[in-house]
């Protein structure tokens, strides 16, 4: 029996939506010298520098479509979909807009849950292209989003004590110690992608009886000194091995220090012997490791060439002798044409993850799935409001009955960790 086709897959096929700017470059004038220089920076993942260069060019009077589309794309790459939309709205607010501009801006607005704002542009698109079904497909998509069930209707959200103005995300709890990732100030290098400090791992001790936290401390480990991005930690059940993702030590064939999976062992009270996890894709990004409760599977995200689109979810068997099996793609029931990432293997046997491709409320939404007896995966279920919102939700970590940690950028645009109780 074939897995069901998800509604979002039909919409994506109808709209042919890809990253904003990528689908339109063929229809825009040739790029200027400044735009070409920004594209060179972007190829090296220096998005912040590329944005600054193009913003300066705009102030000096360059408002070409090539510049606007590139700048909008770089805003999206750095997680600023709202700025990308604002930048492109003048193209559709003019007297004679191009139909594909109307459709792209409508898509971005709907992705943010701003359906009413998108409607005038969809109507204008239909005036210009009365036989084109894509505006209707987008409306149906927006309508279906409103009918997503609330799986935790009584959930209460409280902000994590150690949130900062930086990104704080990907919590993990082991023996009343909370581990999380943050790009707060204090590292040796600055990321060219974000313009902020390199991501590092932090810890705090949780007093379970009182629910209070100790001081935030940077994880004391040689691999976490700030020379590279180090994030997304998870620990083996015995606490003697930590898995995390970090920039590769050597560039891949594209000259990129892509993200890879690493592990280190606890010896004499210290983390030692950091090693790259064997068997993963060495030329692609592999990140966000999640170990199953029984320790037999290591889940992760990767944009390997065989992925359905963007990041896909994979897993590798962890054998009794410590070796690893080959990466297995979780298949079409879980992975979509867009990003599916940030896995968390729950103690309840369910797999929680974030997706842009399954039917959601906006941006990344959180979903749960589980493996069926025949080895396939159940159709992912959206966690609904108030867990998901019109913004990006990228982490869901159940810790005990009626309590979980949530990662969302709903308040202020940067990632924050929330304590959720229901």
mmCIF file of C-alpha atoms in Angstrom:
data_model
loop_
_atom_site.group_PDB
_atom_site.id
_atom_site.type_symbol
_atom_site.label_atom_id
_atom_site.label_comp_id
_atom_site.label_asym_id
_atom_site.label_seq_id
_atom_site.Cartn_x
_atom_site.Cartn_y
_atom_site.Cartn_z
ATOM 1 C CA UNK A 1 0.000 0.000 0.000
ATOM 2 C CA UNK A 2 1.398 3.370 -1.016
ATOM 3 C CA UNK A 3 1.701 6.082 1.664
ATOM 4 C CA UNK A 4 -0.931 8.835 1.402
ATOM 5 C CA UNK A 5 -0.100 11.991 -0.527
ATOM 6 C CA UNK A 6 0.051 14.913 1.872
ATOM 7 C CA UNK A 7 -2.019 18.036 1.008
ATOM 8 C CA UNK A 8 1.071 20.226 1.133
ATOM 9 C CA UNK A 9 2.755 18.078 -1.531
ATOM 10 C CA UNK A 10 -0.127 18.759 -3.910
ATOM 11 C CA UNK A 11 0.075 22.471 -3.199
ATOM 12 C CA UNK A 12 3.812 22.556 -3.749
ATOM 13 C CA UNK A 13 3.371 20.794 -7.050
ATOM 14 C CA UNK A 14 0.696 23.278 -8.121
ATOM 15 C CA UNK A 15 2.558 26.374 -7.005
ATOM 16 C CA UNK A 16 6.059 25.117 -7.903
ATOM 17 C CA UNK A 17 7.366 27.048 -4.884
ATOM 18 C CA UNK A 18 11.101 27.135 -4.264
ATOM 19 C CA UNK A 19 13.329 29.503 -2.294
ATOM 20 C CA UNK A 20 12.339 33.090 -3.065
ATOM 21 C CA UNK A 21 14.599 34.597 -5.691
ATOM 22 C CA UNK A 22 15.749 31.266 -7.094
ATOM 23 C CA UNK A 23 12.658 30.836 -9.288
ATOM 24 C CA UNK A 24 12.787 34.414 -10.580
ATOM 25 C CA UNK A 25 16.409 35.038 -11.476
ATOM 26 C CA UNK A 26 15.876 33.802 -14.997
ATOM 27 C CA UNK A 27 13.306 36.566 -15.498
ATOM 28 C CA UNK A 28 15.308 39.469 -14.082
ATOM 29 C CA UNK A 29 17.961 41.730 -15.649
ATOM 30 C CA UNK A 30 21.595 40.702 -15.520
ATOM 31 C CA UNK A 31 23.143 41.324 -12.117
ATOM 32 C CA UNK A 32 25.351 44.331 -11.504
ATOM 33 C CA UNK A 33 28.930 44.140 -10.281
ATOM 34 C CA UNK A 34 27.779 44.684 -6.675
ATOM 35 C CA UNK A 35 25.182 41.919 -6.958
ATOM 36 C CA UNK A 36 27.810 39.551 -8.342
ATOM 37 C CA UNK A 37 30.128 40.379 -5.431
ATOM 38 C CA UNK A 38 27.290 39.681 -2.973
ATOM 39 C CA UNK A 39 26.594 36.373 -4.697
ATOM 40 C CA UNK A 40 30.262 35.454 -4.305
ATOM 41 C CA UNK A 41 29.990 36.186 -0.571
ATOM 42 C CA UNK A 42 26.819 34.121 -0.324
ATOM 43 C CA UNK A 43 28.511 31.172 -1.997
ATOM 44 C CA UNK A 44 30.940 31.255 0.934
ATOM 45 C CA UNK A 45 27.951 31.454 3.352
ATOM 46 C CA UNK A 46 28.884 35.039 4.266
ATOM 47 C CA UNK A 47 25.237 36.101 4.212
ATOM 48 C CA UNK A 48 25.578 38.944 6.706
ATOM 49 C CA UNK A 49 28.296 40.603 4.619
ATOM 50 C CA UNK A 50 26.258 40.052 1.449
ATOM 51 C CA UNK A 51 23.215 41.680 3.051
ATOM 52 C CA UNK A 52 25.223 44.688 4.206
ATOM 53 C CA UNK A 53 26.717 45.150 0.737
ATOM 54 C CA UNK A 54 23.320 45.068 -0.992
ATOM 55 C CA UNK A 55 21.659 47.279 1.624
ATOM 56 C CA UNK A 56 24.365 49.879 1.032
ATOM 57 C CA UNK A 57 23.856 49.588 -2.737
ATOM 58 C CA UNK A 58 20.125 50.198 -2.246
ATOM 59 C CA UNK A 59 20.840 53.331 -0.200
ATOM 60 C CA UNK A 60 23.003 54.512 -3.091
ATOM 61 C CA UNK A 61 20.095 54.060 -5.506
ATOM 62 C CA UNK A 62 20.319 50.522 -6.917
ATOM 63 C CA UNK A 63 16.775 49.120 -6.807
ATOM 64 C CA UNK A 64 17.156 46.606 -9.630
ATOM 65 C CA UNK A 65 15.119 43.429 -9.483
ATOM 66 C CA UNK A 66 18.289 41.340 -9.441
ATOM 67 C CA UNK A 67 19.423 43.117 -6.284
ATOM 68 C CA UNK A 68 16.005 42.924 -4.627
ATOM 69 C CA UNK A 69 15.596 39.210 -5.293
ATOM 70 C CA UNK A 70 19.081 38.373 -4.055
ATOM 71 C CA UNK A 71 18.676 40.488 -0.932
ATOM 72 C CA UNK A 72 15.280 38.904 -0.206
ATOM 73 C CA UNK A 73 16.815 35.446 -0.609
ATOM 74 C CA UNK A 74 19.641 36.278 1.824
ATOM 75 C CA UNK A 75 17.122 37.609 4.340
ATOM 76 C CA UNK A 76 15.376 34.256 4.101
ATOM 77 C CA UNK A 77 18.660 32.394 4.530
ATOM 78 C CA UNK A 78 19.207 34.230 7.817
ATOM 79 C CA UNK A 79 15.659 33.515 9.012
ATOM 80 C CA UNK A 80 14.135 36.923 8.260
ATOM 81 C CA UNK A 81 11.125 36.032 6.110
ATOM 82 C CA UNK A 82 9.224 39.128 7.256
ATOM 83 C CA UNK A 83 11.980 41.445 5.977
ATOM 84 C CA UNK A 84 12.106 39.523 2.692
ATOM 85 C CA UNK A 85 8.373 40.056 2.268
ATOM 86 C CA UNK A 86 8.581 43.766 3.079
ATOM 87 C CA UNK A 87 11.388 44.205 0.585
ATOM 88 C CA UNK A 88 9.392 42.655 -2.253
ATOM 89 C CA UNK A 89 5.944 44.126 -1.552
ATOM 90 C CA UNK A 90 6.658 47.336 -3.561
ATOM 91 C CA UNK A 91 6.962 45.118 -6.647
ATOM 92 C CA UNK A 92 3.344 44.012 -6.242
ATOM 93 C CA UNK A 93 1.900 47.284 -4.957
ATOM 94 C CA UNK A 94 2.666 49.141 -8.176
ATOM 95 C CA UNK A 95 0.127 49.770 -10.953
ATOM 96 C CA UNK A 96 1.261 46.986 -13.296
ATOM 97 C CA UNK A 97 2.796 44.165 -11.211
ATOM 98 C CA UNK A 98 4.202 41.035 -12.793
ATOM 99 C CA UNK A 99 2.027 37.954 -12.181
ATOM 100 C CA UNK A 100 4.852 35.839 -10.766
ATOM 101 C CA UNK A 101 5.724 38.614 -8.306
ATOM 102 C CA UNK A 102 2.122 38.542 -7.050
ATOM 103 C CA UNK A 103 2.250 34.798 -6.594
ATOM 104 C CA UNK A 104 5.600 34.754 -4.796
ATOM 105 C CA UNK A 105 4.662 37.511 -2.338
ATOM 106 C CA UNK A 106 1.282 35.829 -1.706
ATOM 107 C CA UNK A 107 3.102 32.589 -0.940
ATOM 108 C CA UNK A 108 5.456 34.295 1.541
ATOM 109 C CA UNK A 109 2.542 36.024 3.285
ATOM 110 C CA UNK A 110 0.596 32.780 3.617
ATOM 111 C CA UNK A 111 3.705 31.016 4.927
ATOM 112 C CA UNK A 112 3.677 33.577 7.746
ATOM 113 C CA UNK A 113 -0.036 33.081 8.398
ATOM 114 C CA UNK A 114 -0.880 36.526 6.950
ATOM 115 C CA UNK A 115 -3.702 35.185 4.788
ATOM 116 C CA UNK A 116 -5.847 38.330 4.679
ATOM 117 C CA UNK A 117 -2.881 40.357 3.445
ATOM 118 C CA UNK A 118 -2.286 37.848 0.657
ATOM 119 C CA UNK A 119 -5.854 37.854 -0.689
ATOM 120 C CA UNK A 120 -5.658 41.130 -2.733
ATOM 121 C CA UNK A 121 -2.543 39.843 -4.484
ATOM 122 C CA UNK A 122 -4.156 36.481 -5.229
ATOM 123 C CA UNK A 123 -7.194 38.262 -6.682
ATOM 124 C CA UNK A 124 -4.960 40.488 -8.815
ATOM 125 C CA UNK A 125 -3.057 37.428 -10.033
ATOM 126 C CA UNK A 126 -6.337 35.819 -11.119
ATOM 127 C CA UNK A 127 -7.263 38.973 -13.046
ATOM 128 C CA UNK A 128 -4.013 38.746 -14.971
ATOM 129 C CA UNK A 129 -3.979 34.919 -15.270
ATOM 130 C CA UNK A 130 -7.639 33.777 -15.174
ATOM 131 C CA UNK A 131 -6.821 30.229 -16.336
ATOM 132 C CA UNK A 132 -3.979 29.661 -13.879
ATOM 133 C CA UNK A 133 -5.028 27.440 -10.909
ATOM 134 C CA UNK A 134 -2.190 28.368 -8.569
ATOM 135 C CA UNK A 135 -3.984 31.171 -6.691
ATOM 136 C CA UNK A 136 -6.854 28.802 -5.924
ATOM 137 C CA UNK A 137 -4.406 26.147 -4.735
ATOM 138 C CA UNK A 138 -2.823 28.641 -2.354
ATOM 139 C CA UNK A 139 -6.254 29.599 -0.974
ATOM 140 C CA UNK A 140 -7.096 25.941 -0.345
ATOM 141 C CA UNK A 141 -3.769 25.495 1.388
ATOM 142 C CA UNK A 142 -4.414 28.502 3.637
ATOM 143 C CA UNK A 143 -7.900 27.203 4.477
ATOM 144 C CA UNK A 144 -6.644 23.727 5.386
ATOM 145 C CA UNK A 145 -4.147 25.262 7.833
ATOM 146 C CA UNK A 146 -7.030 26.670 9.876
ATOM 147 C CA UNK A 147 -8.376 23.176 10.546
ATOM 148 C CA UNK A 148 -5.264 21.794 12.285
ATOM 149 C CA UNK A 149 -6.237 20.145 15.581
ATOM 150 C CA UNK A 150 -5.010 21.449 18.957
ATOM 151 C CA UNK A 151 -3.228 18.464 20.525
ATOM 152 C CA UNK A 152 -2.277 20.347 23.702
ATOM 153 C CA UNK A 153 -5.168 22.820 24.123
ATOM 154 C CA UNK A 154 -4.406 23.480 27.813
ATOM 155 C CA UNK A 155 -0.677 24.033 27.384
ATOM 156 C CA UNK A 156 0.928 26.909 29.313
ATOM 157 C CA UNK A 157 4.198 28.403 28.103
ATOM 158 C CA UNK A 158 6.823 29.966 30.378
ATOM 159 C CA UNK A 159 10.157 31.336 29.175
ATOM 160 C CA UNK A 160 13.327 29.473 30.123
ATOM 161 C CA UNK A 161 15.372 31.326 32.748
ATOM 162 C CA UNK A 162 18.556 31.381 30.677
ATOM 163 C CA UNK A 163 17.166 32.767 27.404
ATOM 164 C CA UNK A 164 19.103 35.734 25.991
ATOM 165 C CA UNK A 165 18.786 38.163 23.077
ATOM 166 C CA UNK A 166 20.770 35.598 21.069
ATOM 167 C CA UNK A 167 19.450 32.285 19.736
ATOM 168 C CA UNK A 168 18.882 29.735 22.509
ATOM 169 C CA UNK A 169 17.658 26.367 21.283
ATOM 170 C CA UNK A 170 17.847 22.551 21.116
ATOM 171 C CA UNK A 171 17.533 21.649 24.813
ATOM 172 C CA UNK A 172 18.322 18.185 26.114
ATOM 173 C CA UNK A 173 17.951 16.913 29.683
ATOM 174 C CA UNK A 174 20.033 14.215 31.379
ATOM 175 C CA UNK A 175 20.147 13.569 35.134
ATOM 176 C CA UNK A 176 18.639 16.986 35.943
ATOM 177 C CA UNK A 177 21.228 18.781 33.811
ATOM 178 C CA UNK A 178 19.823 20.835 30.937
ATOM 179 C CA UNK A 179 22.020 21.156 27.857
ATOM 180 C CA UNK A 180 21.239 23.679 25.120
ATOM 181 C CA UNK A 181 22.796 25.606 22.227
ATOM 182 C CA UNK A 182 23.338 29.360 22.103
ATOM 183 C CA UNK A 183 25.190 31.932 20.017
ATOM 184 C CA UNK A 184 25.449 34.413 22.884
ATOM 185 C CA UNK A 185 28.585 36.575 22.990
ATOM 186 C CA UNK A 186 31.848 35.146 24.232
ATOM 187 C CA UNK A 187 33.388 32.979 21.508
ATOM 188 C CA UNK A 188 36.671 33.476 19.712
ATOM 189 C CA UNK A 189 35.188 33.822 16.236
ATOM 190 C CA UNK A 190 32.167 35.427 14.575
ATOM 191 C CA UNK A 191 29.920 33.503 12.192
ATOM 192 C CA UNK A 192 29.808 34.890 8.654
ATOM 193 C CA UNK A 193 26.315 33.422 8.273
ATOM 194 C CA UNK A 194 24.692 35.216 11.216
ATOM 195 C CA UNK A 195 27.190 37.944 12.132
ATOM 196 C CA UNK A 196 27.040 36.732 15.743
ATOM 197 C CA UNK A 197 29.159 34.528 17.956
ATOM 198 C CA UNK A 198 29.732 30.908 17.057
ATOM 199 C CA UNK A 199 27.108 28.573 18.501
ATOM 200 C CA UNK A 200 28.242 26.741 21.635
ATOM 201 C CA UNK A 201 26.859 24.273 24.179
ATOM 202 C CA UNK A 202 25.694 25.435 27.611
ATOM 203 C CA UNK A 203 24.436 23.676 30.734
ATOM 204 C CA UNK A 204 22.513 24.404 33.896
ATOM 205 C CA UNK A 205 21.438 22.157 36.764
ATOM 206 C CA UNK A 206 17.733 21.812 37.441
ATOM 207 C CA UNK A 207 16.539 21.294 41.021
ATOM 208 C CA UNK A 208 13.694 18.911 40.228
ATOM 209 C CA UNK A 209 11.766 19.423 43.467
ATOM 210 C CA UNK A 210 11.730 23.233 43.348
ATOM 211 C CA UNK A 211 11.923 23.622 39.560
ATOM 212 C CA UNK A 212 14.702 26.202 39.887
ATOM 213 C CA UNK A 213 17.831 26.433 37.753
ATOM 214 C CA UNK A 214 21.447 26.959 38.646
ATOM 215 C CA UNK A 215 23.802 29.307 36.821
ATOM 216 C CA UNK A 216 24.328 28.937 33.064
ATOM 217 C CA UNK A 217 27.758 27.566 32.205
ATOM 218 C CA UNK A 218 29.508 26.892 28.936
ATOM 219 C CA UNK A 219 30.110 23.145 28.622
ATOM 220 C CA UNK A 220 33.715 22.580 29.597
ATOM 221 C CA UNK A 221 35.082 20.599 26.673
ATOM 222 C CA UNK A 222 37.886 21.127 24.227
ATOM 223 C CA UNK A 223 35.474 20.854 21.279
ATOM 224 C CA UNK A 224 33.339 23.699 22.705
ATOM 225 C CA UNK A 225 35.822 26.585 22.914
ATOM 226 C CA UNK A 226 34.221 28.711 20.205
ATOM 227 C CA UNK A 227 36.441 28.088 17.186
ATOM 228 C CA UNK A 228 33.521 26.455 15.320
ATOM 229 C CA UNK A 229 29.770 26.119 15.653
ATOM 230 C CA UNK A 230 29.008 23.386 18.186
ATOM 231 C CA UNK A 231 25.357 22.587 18.837
ATOM 232 C CA UNK A 232 22.502 20.137 19.355
ATOM 233 C CA UNK A 233 23.818 17.857 22.064
ATOM 234 C CA UNK A 234 22.267 14.574 23.181
ATOM 235 C CA UNK A 235 23.656 12.028 25.641
ATOM 236 C CA UNK A 236 23.597 8.262 25.820
ATOM 237 C CA UNK A 237 21.430 6.897 28.628
ATOM 238 C CA UNK A 238 24.453 6.178 30.839
ATOM 239 C CA UNK A 239 25.711 9.743 30.364
ATOM 240 C CA UNK A 240 29.136 8.537 29.245
ATOM 241 C CA UNK A 241 28.869 9.588 25.587
ATOM 242 C CA UNK A 242 27.722 12.873 24.084
ATOM 243 C CA UNK A 243 26.710 13.386 20.450
ATOM 244 C CA UNK A 244 26.663 16.838 18.880
ATOM 245 C CA UNK A 245 26.993 18.616 15.531
ATOM 246 C CA UNK A 246 29.856 20.940 14.596
ATOM 247 C CA UNK A 247 31.622 22.408 11.591
ATOM 248 C CA UNK A 248 33.861 19.916 9.817
ATOM 249 C CA UNK A 249 37.560 20.346 10.412
ATOM 250 C CA UNK A 250 38.313 20.345 6.672
ATOM 251 C CA UNK A 251 36.355 21.868 3.761
ATOM 252 C CA UNK A 252 34.285 19.617 1.511
ATOM 253 C CA UNK A 253 34.660 19.663 -2.265
ATOM 254 C CA UNK A 254 32.668 22.913 -2.407
ATOM 255 C CA UNK A 255 35.057 24.637 -0.012
ATOM 256 C CA UNK A 256 32.477 24.615 2.821
ATOM 257 C CA UNK A 257 33.053 23.683 6.439
ATOM 258 C CA UNK A 258 29.786 21.774 6.468
ATOM 259 C CA UNK A 259 28.147 20.532 9.658
ATOM 260 C CA UNK A 260 28.977 16.997 10.748
ATOM 261 C CA UNK A 261 28.107 14.640 13.608
ATOM 262 C CA UNK A 262 30.640 14.073 16.384
ATOM 263 C CA UNK A 263 30.827 12.175 19.657
ATOM 264 C CA UNK A 264 32.988 12.374 22.774
ATOM 265 C CA UNK A 265 33.305 10.161 25.841
ATOM 266 C CA UNK A 266 33.329 11.012 29.525
ATOM 267 C CA UNK A 267 36.663 10.028 31.082
ATOM 268 C CA UNK A 268 37.802 11.097 34.524
ATOM 269 C CA UNK A 269 35.040 13.695 34.722
ATOM 270 C CA UNK A 270 36.078 15.306 31.405
ATOM 271 C CA UNK A 271 34.849 15.042 27.833
ATOM 272 C CA UNK A 272 37.685 13.549 25.786
ATOM 273 C CA UNK A 273 38.417 11.962 22.445
ATOM 274 C CA UNK A 274 36.042 13.888 20.179
ATOM 275 C CA UNK A 275 35.572 11.905 16.976
ATOM 276 C CA UNK A 276 33.566 12.289 13.806
ATOM 277 C CA UNK A 277 30.741 9.737 13.687
ATOM 278 C CA UNK A 278 31.612 7.253 10.903
ATOM 279 C CA UNK A 279 29.199 6.390 8.123
ATOM 280 C CA UNK A 280 27.528 9.788 7.707
ATOM 281 C CA UNK A 281 27.586 11.784 4.453
ATOM 282 C CA UNK A 282 30.946 13.550 4.408
ATOM 283 C CA UNK A 283 30.170 16.033 1.595
ATOM 284 C CA UNK A 284 26.725 17.071 2.854
ATOM 285 C CA UNK A 285 25.527 18.687 6.065
ATOM 286 C CA UNK A 286 24.693 16.189 8.816
ATOM 287 C CA UNK A 287 23.414 17.722 12.028
ATOM 288 C CA UNK A 288 21.099 17.561 15.051
ATOM 289 C CA UNK A 289 21.770 14.040 16.357
ATOM 290 C CA UNK A 290 19.073 12.341 18.435
ATOM 291 C CA UNK A 291 19.614 8.974 20.087
ATOM 292 C CA UNK A 292 16.639 6.646 20.520
ATOM 293 C CA UNK A 293 15.667 5.710 24.085
ATOM 294 C CA UNK A 294 17.054 2.187 23.638
ATOM 295 C CA UNK A 295 20.281 3.555 22.134
ATOM 296 C CA UNK A 296 19.882 1.507 18.960
ATOM 297 C CA UNK A 297 19.289 4.348 16.461
ATOM 298 C CA UNK A 298 20.951 7.695 15.853
ATOM 299 C CA UNK A 299 18.610 10.097 14.047
ATOM 300 C CA UNK A 300 19.856 13.227 12.281
ATOM 301 C CA UNK A 301 19.124 15.709 9.484
ATOM 302 C CA UNK A 302 21.011 15.943 6.209
ATOM 303 C CA UNK A 303 20.828 17.666 2.836
ATOM 304 C CA UNK A 304 22.499 14.719 1.118
ATOM 305 C CA UNK A 305 21.984 14.511 -2.677
ATOM 306 C CA UNK A 306 19.414 11.737 -2.266
ATOM 307 C CA UNK A 307 17.220 13.911 -0.033
ATOM 308 C CA UNK A 308 13.727 14.716 -1.278
ATOM 309 C CA UNK A 309 14.338 18.433 -0.813
ATOM 310 C CA UNK A 310 16.468 20.529 1.533
ATOM 311 C CA UNK A 311 17.097 18.712 4.805
ATOM 312 C CA UNK A 312 15.688 15.199 5.228
ATOM 313 C CA UNK A 313 15.497 12.984 8.304
ATOM 314 C CA UNK A 314 17.809 9.963 8.428
ATOM 315 C CA UNK A 315 18.888 7.388 10.969
ATOM 316 C CA UNK A 316 21.810 5.012 11.441
ATOM 317 C CA UNK A 317 21.810 1.793 13.454
ATOM 318 C CA UNK A 318 24.086 1.885 16.511
ATOM 319 C CA UNK A 319 25.458 -1.632 16.847
ATOM 320 C CA UNK A 320 26.382 -3.346 20.113
ATOM 321 C CA UNK A 321 30.085 -3.163 19.226
ATOM 322 C CA UNK A 322 29.867 0.629 18.812
ATOM 323 C CA UNK A 323 29.931 0.668 15.004
ATOM 324 C CA UNK A 324 27.245 2.325 12.889
ATOM 325 C CA UNK A 325 25.070 1.169 10.027
ATOM 326 C CA UNK A 326 24.500 3.036 6.779
ATOM 327 C CA UNK A 327 22.253 6.134 6.818
ATOM 328 C CA UNK A 328 18.597 5.324 6.103
ATOM 329 C CA UNK A 329 16.234 7.971 4.750
ATOM 330 C CA UNK A 330 12.957 7.858 6.715
ATOM 331 C CA UNK A 331 11.009 7.997 3.466
ATOM 332 C CA UNK A 332 8.212 9.942 1.825
ATOM 333 C CA UNK A 333 5.737 9.628 4.699
ATOM 334 C CA UNK A 334 8.062 11.795 6.825
ATOM 335 C CA UNK A 335 10.274 13.741 4.414
ATOM 336 C CA UNK A 336 8.865 16.333 2.016
ATOM 337 C CA UNK A 337 10.125 18.555 -0.808
ATOM 338 C CA UNK A 338 11.138 21.169 1.777
ATOM 339 C CA UNK A 339 13.118 21.093 5.031
ATOM 340 C CA UNK A 340 12.372 18.308 7.533
ATOM 341 C CA UNK A 341 14.797 18.553 10.422
ATOM 342 C CA UNK A 342 15.597 18.843 14.159
ATOM 343 C CA UNK A 343 14.637 15.305 15.263
ATOM 344 C CA UNK A 344 14.018 14.387 18.904
ATOM 345 C CA UNK A 345 13.574 10.720 19.831
ATOM 346 C CA UNK A 346 11.064 10.673 22.674
ATOM 347 C CA UNK A 347 11.067 8.219 25.549
ATOM 348 C CA UNK A 348 7.544 7.287 24.449
ATOM 349 C CA UNK A 349 8.899 5.833 21.204
ATOM 350 C CA UNK A 350 7.673 8.726 19.085
ATOM 351 C CA UNK A 351 9.866 10.818 16.830
ATOM 352 C CA UNK A 352 9.330 14.569 17.036
ATOM 353 C CA UNK A 353 10.642 16.899 14.323
ATOM 354 C CA UNK A 354 10.140 20.243 12.592
ATOM 355 C CA UNK A 355 9.001 20.606 9.000
ATOM 356 C CA UNK A 356 8.297 23.283 6.425
ATOM 357 C CA UNK A 357 6.676 20.815 4.059
ATOM 358 C CA UNK A 358 3.859 19.169 6.001
ATOM 359 C CA UNK A 359 0.657 21.116 6.517
ATOM 360 C CA UNK A 360 1.405 23.738 9.159
ATOM 361 C CA UNK A 361 0.533 27.110 10.650
ATOM 362 C CA UNK A 362 3.549 28.983 9.292
ATOM 363 C CA UNK A 363 7.301 28.573 8.832
ATOM 364 C CA UNK A 364 8.585 25.477 10.633
ATOM 365 C CA UNK A 365 5.938 23.527 12.562
ATOM 366 C CA UNK A 366 6.438 20.655 14.990
ATOM 367 C CA UNK A 367 5.146 17.148 14.256
ATOM 368 C CA UNK A 368 5.141 13.691 15.791
ATOM 369 C CA UNK A 369 5.318 10.304 14.090
ATOM 370 C CA UNK A 370 6.163 6.721 15.029
ATOM 371 C CA UNK A 371 7.291 3.584 13.259
ATOM 372 C CA UNK A 372 4.594 1.076 12.319
ATOM 373 C CA UNK A 373 4.930 -2.686 12.663
ATOM 374 C CA UNK A 374 5.705 -3.045 8.954
ATOM 375 C CA UNK A 375 8.674 -0.676 9.255
ATOM 376 C CA UNK A 376 6.988 2.323 7.633
ATOM 377 C CA UNK A 377 6.241 5.573 9.449
ATOM 378 C CA UNK A 378 2.853 6.912 10.485
ATOM 379 C CA UNK A 379 1.577 10.069 8.810
ATOM 380 C CA UNK A 380 3.056 12.932 10.881
ATOM 381 C CA UNK A 381 0.597 14.762 13.144
ATOM 382 C CA UNK A 382 0.898 18.516 13.657
ATOM 383 C CA UNK A 383 1.150 19.445 17.367
ATOM 384 C CA UNK A 384 -1.245 22.363 16.769
ATOM 385 C CA UNK A 385 -1.671 25.608 18.672
ATOM 386 C CA UNK A 386 -0.423 26.881 21.076
ATOM 387 C CA UNK A 387 2.675 24.714 20.529
ATOM 388 C CA UNK A 388 2.925 25.818 16.892
ATOM 389 C CA UNK A 389 2.389 29.383 15.730
ATOM 390 C CA UNK A 390 2.737 31.531 12.627
ATOM 391 C CA UNK A 391 6.464 31.734 13.357
ATOM 392 C CA UNK A 392 9.128 28.994 13.439
ATOM 393 C CA UNK A 393 8.984 26.175 15.972
ATOM 394 C CA UNK A 394 12.037 23.939 15.703
ATOM 395 C CA UNK A 395 12.308 21.900 18.895
ATOM 396 C CA UNK A 396 9.993 19.766 21.070
ATOM 397 C CA UNK A 397 11.490 17.783 23.946
ATOM 398 C CA UNK A 398 9.051 15.916 26.241
ATOM 399 C CA UNK A 399 10.761 15.388 29.598
ATOM 400 C CA UNK A 400 8.013 13.861 31.762
ATOM 401 C CA UNK A 401 4.241 13.540 31.820
ATOM 402 C CA UNK A 402 2.672 16.933 31.255
ATOM 403 C CA UNK A 403 5.953 18.778 30.703
ATOM 404 C CA UNK A 404 8.159 19.551 27.703
ATOM 405 C CA UNK A 405 10.599 22.104 26.333
ATOM 406 C CA UNK A 406 9.715 24.066 23.193
ATOM 407 C CA UNK A 407 11.932 26.102 20.847
ATOM 408 C CA UNK A 408 10.285 28.985 18.986
ATOM 409 C CA UNK A 409 11.141 32.404 17.552
ATOM 410 C CA UNK A 410 7.618 33.762 18.168
ATOM 411 C CA UNK A 411 8.789 36.488 20.543
ATOM 412 C CA UNK A 412 11.285 38.910 19.059
ATOM 413 C CA UNK A 413 12.553 36.862 16.132
ATOM 414 C CA UNK A 414 15.397 35.040 17.883
ATOM 415 C CA UNK A 415 15.088 31.432 19.048
ATOM 416 C CA UNK A 416 13.993 31.039 22.646
ATOM 417 C CA UNK A 417 13.344 28.004 24.852
ATOM 418 C CA UNK A 418 9.986 27.683 26.578
ATOM 419 C CA UNK A 419 8.897 25.405 29.406
ATOM 420 C CA UNK A 420 5.518 23.912 28.517
ATOM 421 C CA UNK A 421 3.091 22.337 31.006
ATOM 422 C CA UNK A 422 -0.384 20.924 30.462
#
